[in-house]
XYZ file of C-alpha atoms in Angstrom:
229
model
C 9.957 -18.658 -8.286
C 6.257 -19.682 -8.528
C 4.743 -18.864 -11.774
C 2.485 -16.432 -10.495
C 4.774 -13.968 -9.810
C 6.499 -13.618 -13.215
C 8.814 -10.965 -12.253
C 10.276 -9.657 -15.620
C 12.960 -6.953 -13.963
C 14.273 -6.539 -10.381
C 15.637 -2.981 -10.121
C 17.732 -2.364 -6.884
C 20.053 0.448 -5.877
C 23.562 0.079 -7.245
C 26.482 -0.816 -4.935
C 26.095 -3.369 -1.907
C 22.391 -3.887 -2.216
C 22.679 -4.668 -6.116
C 25.419 -7.278 -4.989
C 23.379 -8.629 -2.352
C 20.329 -9.201 -4.675
C 22.509 -10.725 -6.813
C 24.212 -13.238 -4.318
C 20.570 -14.066 -3.565
C 19.877 -14.957 -7.335
C 22.666 -17.277 -7.405
C 21.226 -21.031 -7.858
C 17.835 -19.650 -8.736
C 15.518 -21.963 -10.529
C 14.062 -21.461 -13.956
C 14.538 -18.230 -16.209
C 15.642 -15.273 -14.077
C 14.581 -11.621 -13.949
C 17.047 -9.091 -15.289
C 18.674 -7.135 -12.739
C 19.061 -3.382 -13.240
C 21.342 -1.249 -11.025
C 19.435 1.856 -10.118
C 21.272 5.255 -8.899
C 20.466 6.659 -5.883
C 18.050 9.643 -5.291
C 14.701 10.889 -7.265
C 16.287 13.031 -9.844
C 18.991 10.690 -10.591
C 16.423 7.840 -10.835
C 14.283 9.455 -13.077
C 16.773 10.185 -15.656
C 17.973 6.417 -15.615
C 14.441 5.275 -16.535
C 13.919 7.622 -19.088
C 16.917 6.738 -20.699
C 16.763 2.927 -20.028
C 14.779 0.568 -22.442
C 11.283 1.099 -21.635
C 9.404 -2.192 -20.729
C 6.384 -3.224 -22.325
C 2.958 -2.703 -20.526
C 1.843 -5.883 -18.294
C 5.623 -6.037 -17.463
C 6.334 -6.588 -13.776
C 8.766 -4.908 -12.093
C 10.301 -5.748 -8.362
C 11.965 -2.916 -6.752
C 14.208 -4.056 -3.960
C 16.762 -2.743 -1.415
C 17.204 -1.428 2.185
C 15.420 1.357 3.806
C 15.150 3.626 6.982
C 12.564 3.200 9.492
C 10.161 5.687 10.877
C 8.721 3.619 13.428
C 9.265 1.845 16.791
C 7.472 -1.048 14.843
C 10.008 -2.019 12.329
C 13.726 -2.583 13.657
C 16.710 -3.274 12.095
C 16.601 -6.461 9.614
C 12.529 -6.260 9.312
C 11.429 -7.273 5.619
C 8.844 -4.790 4.463
C 6.433 -4.714 1.439
C 5.253 -1.434 0.197
C 1.454 -0.439 -0.171
C 2.286 3.127 -1.481
C 5.038 5.716 -1.360
C 4.169 9.443 -0.457
C 6.095 12.657 -1.506
C 5.185 16.303 -0.817
C 1.755 15.329 -0.247
C 1.223 13.174 -3.304
C 0.928 9.432 -3.263
C 1.762 6.508 -5.653
C 0.356 3.088 -5.129
C 2.161 -0.199 -5.524
C 0.242 -2.968 -7.777
C -2.121 -4.416 -5.529
C -2.463 -7.805 -7.446
C 1.342 -8.241 -7.294
C 1.902 -7.087 -3.689
C -0.521 -9.681 -2.584
C 1.024 -12.496 -4.343
C 4.152 -11.550 -2.944
C 2.659 -11.228 0.600
C 1.310 -14.789 0.514
C 4.580 -16.003 -0.956
C 6.832 -14.286 2.046
C 4.310 -15.763 4.919
C 4.584 -14.096 8.375
C 8.058 -12.523 7.447
C 6.934 -9.459 6.025
C 5.148 -6.166 6.849
C 2.916 -4.232 4.691
C 3.964 -0.425 5.348
C 3.427 2.815 3.857
C 6.673 4.381 2.666
C 7.807 7.922 2.271
C 10.168 9.014 -0.427
C 12.837 11.775 0.327
C 15.339 13.840 -1.886
C 17.867 13.961 0.899
C 19.228 11.462 3.631
C 16.924 11.466 6.701
C 19.465 10.889 9.443
C 18.298 12.255 12.495
C 16.017 10.114 14.638
C 14.137 12.663 15.897
C 13.198 13.889 12.210
C 12.346 10.492 11.316
C 10.061 9.779 14.179
C 8.482 13.143 13.378
C 8.168 12.585 9.721
C 6.772 9.074 10.901
C 4.289 10.761 13.238
C 3.077 13.472 10.919
C 2.656 11.816 7.463
C 1.604 8.347 8.528
C 4.600 6.593 7.162
C 6.442 3.474 8.464
C 9.728 3.602 6.441
C 11.876 5.948 4.005
C 13.814 5.595 0.989
C 15.049 7.828 -1.833
C 13.538 6.063 -5.008
C 10.261 4.744 -4.199
C 8.046 7.485 -5.551
C 9.705 8.478 -8.409
C 9.661 4.736 -9.502
C 5.838 4.337 -9.300
C 4.968 7.548 -10.712
C 7.011 6.420 -13.798
C 5.859 3.091 -14.154
C 2.162 3.573 -13.215
C 2.066 6.114 -15.947
C 3.174 3.425 -18.604
C 1.302 0.773 -17.294
C 3.885 -1.454 -15.813
C 2.812 -3.305 -12.572
C 5.406 -2.706 -9.407
C 5.977 -4.312 -6.016
C 8.617 -3.337 -3.539
C 10.301 -5.392 -1.015
C 12.920 -3.598 1.136
C 14.690 -4.575 4.354
C 15.162 -2.077 7.197
C 18.828 -0.893 7.780
C 18.484 1.993 10.498
C 15.957 2.247 12.886
C 14.270 5.767 14.360
C 15.904 5.520 17.768
C 19.524 6.585 16.682
C 21.091 9.141 14.374
C 22.849 7.842 11.463
C 25.690 9.997 9.639
C 24.451 12.509 7.336
C 25.752 11.508 4.363
C 23.881 13.697 1.984
C 26.909 15.209 0.554
C 28.354 11.865 -0.273
C 25.381 11.443 -2.990
C 26.791 12.742 -6.300
C 24.413 14.550 -8.638
C 23.951 11.134 -10.706
C 23.175 9.127 -7.903
C 26.493 7.375 -7.083
C 28.618 7.590 -3.857
C 31.510 9.659 -3.583
C 34.115 7.459 -1.507
C 35.816 10.491 0.282
C 32.868 12.680 1.511
C 31.167 9.063 2.586
C 34.409 8.243 4.730
C 34.777 11.931 6.300
C 30.950 11.326 7.250
C 31.369 8.494 8.764
C 34.893 9.243 10.799
C 33.174 12.785 12.151
C 30.254 10.344 13.467
C 32.039 7.110 14.631
C 29.405 5.665 16.996
C 26.750 6.365 14.339
C 28.591 5.185 11.591
C 29.384 1.506 13.327
C 25.495 1.390 14.040
C 24.608 2.363 10.409
C 27.084 -0.679 9.195
C 26.116 -2.982 11.612
C 22.719 -2.288 10.588
C 23.402 -2.354 6.837
C 25.369 -5.600 7.028
C 22.407 -7.087 8.853
C 19.804 -5.624 6.148
C 21.955 -6.581 3.239
C 22.119 -10.612 4.454
C 18.369 -10.438 4.830
C 17.737 -9.141 1.428
C 20.175 -11.888 -0.069
C 17.941 -14.513 1.721
C 14.626 -13.041 0.624
C 15.694 -12.731 -2.770
C 16.639 -16.013 -2.399
C 13.662 -17.314 -1.175
C 11.549 -15.464 -4.058
C 13.773 -17.184 -6.632
C 14.607 -20.577 -5.577
C 12.259 -21.483 -2.929
C 14.279 -21.878 -0.532
C 12.995 -20.857 3.273
C 14.217 -17.584 5.207
C 16.836 -18.548 7.865
């Protein structure tokens, strides 16, 4: 990892995303950041952050994971670097210096985007396009705004790198009921949601595998200096 990045902590949603980032860190050079597996969703994440050991001011936190696209410009597998996150008309910015440094280190492979944070799964392609157009947002996730609001309030610099796992041309299964109140995934509703919409499920699985592989590669690039494939 180049010295100017000096990332203290990586936070990444638990499960497959967390595992992909951990794989990407293997064989890294020098001191490795702490990696925390965060729950999915805004309320579970806030509770997690309030209970976690508070980072010292001047710390740098990199949030990583996958996201959904709200625009034709960002297909599955694209690496995106957040400028800010919006939620219900409010906006939180990522740290500009930190973001600029990351952008310079992942040349030509990463797009600067505006993100929407949602408290539920946005599964319909039509709703994705509508949200993208009306809110001028490029991608959607379920944690970004909450993390920024929390860390900006205590003076911790945050940057966010995510990889697009589903586009805005096709529906994905509605998996809202598969997310428990604590932000973990419930296997049975998850499986049922997939079975009810097999084509959408196949597309989501394929897109997620592509995104997770890229997430592993971009982690490896940042912390070992290896180039993206």
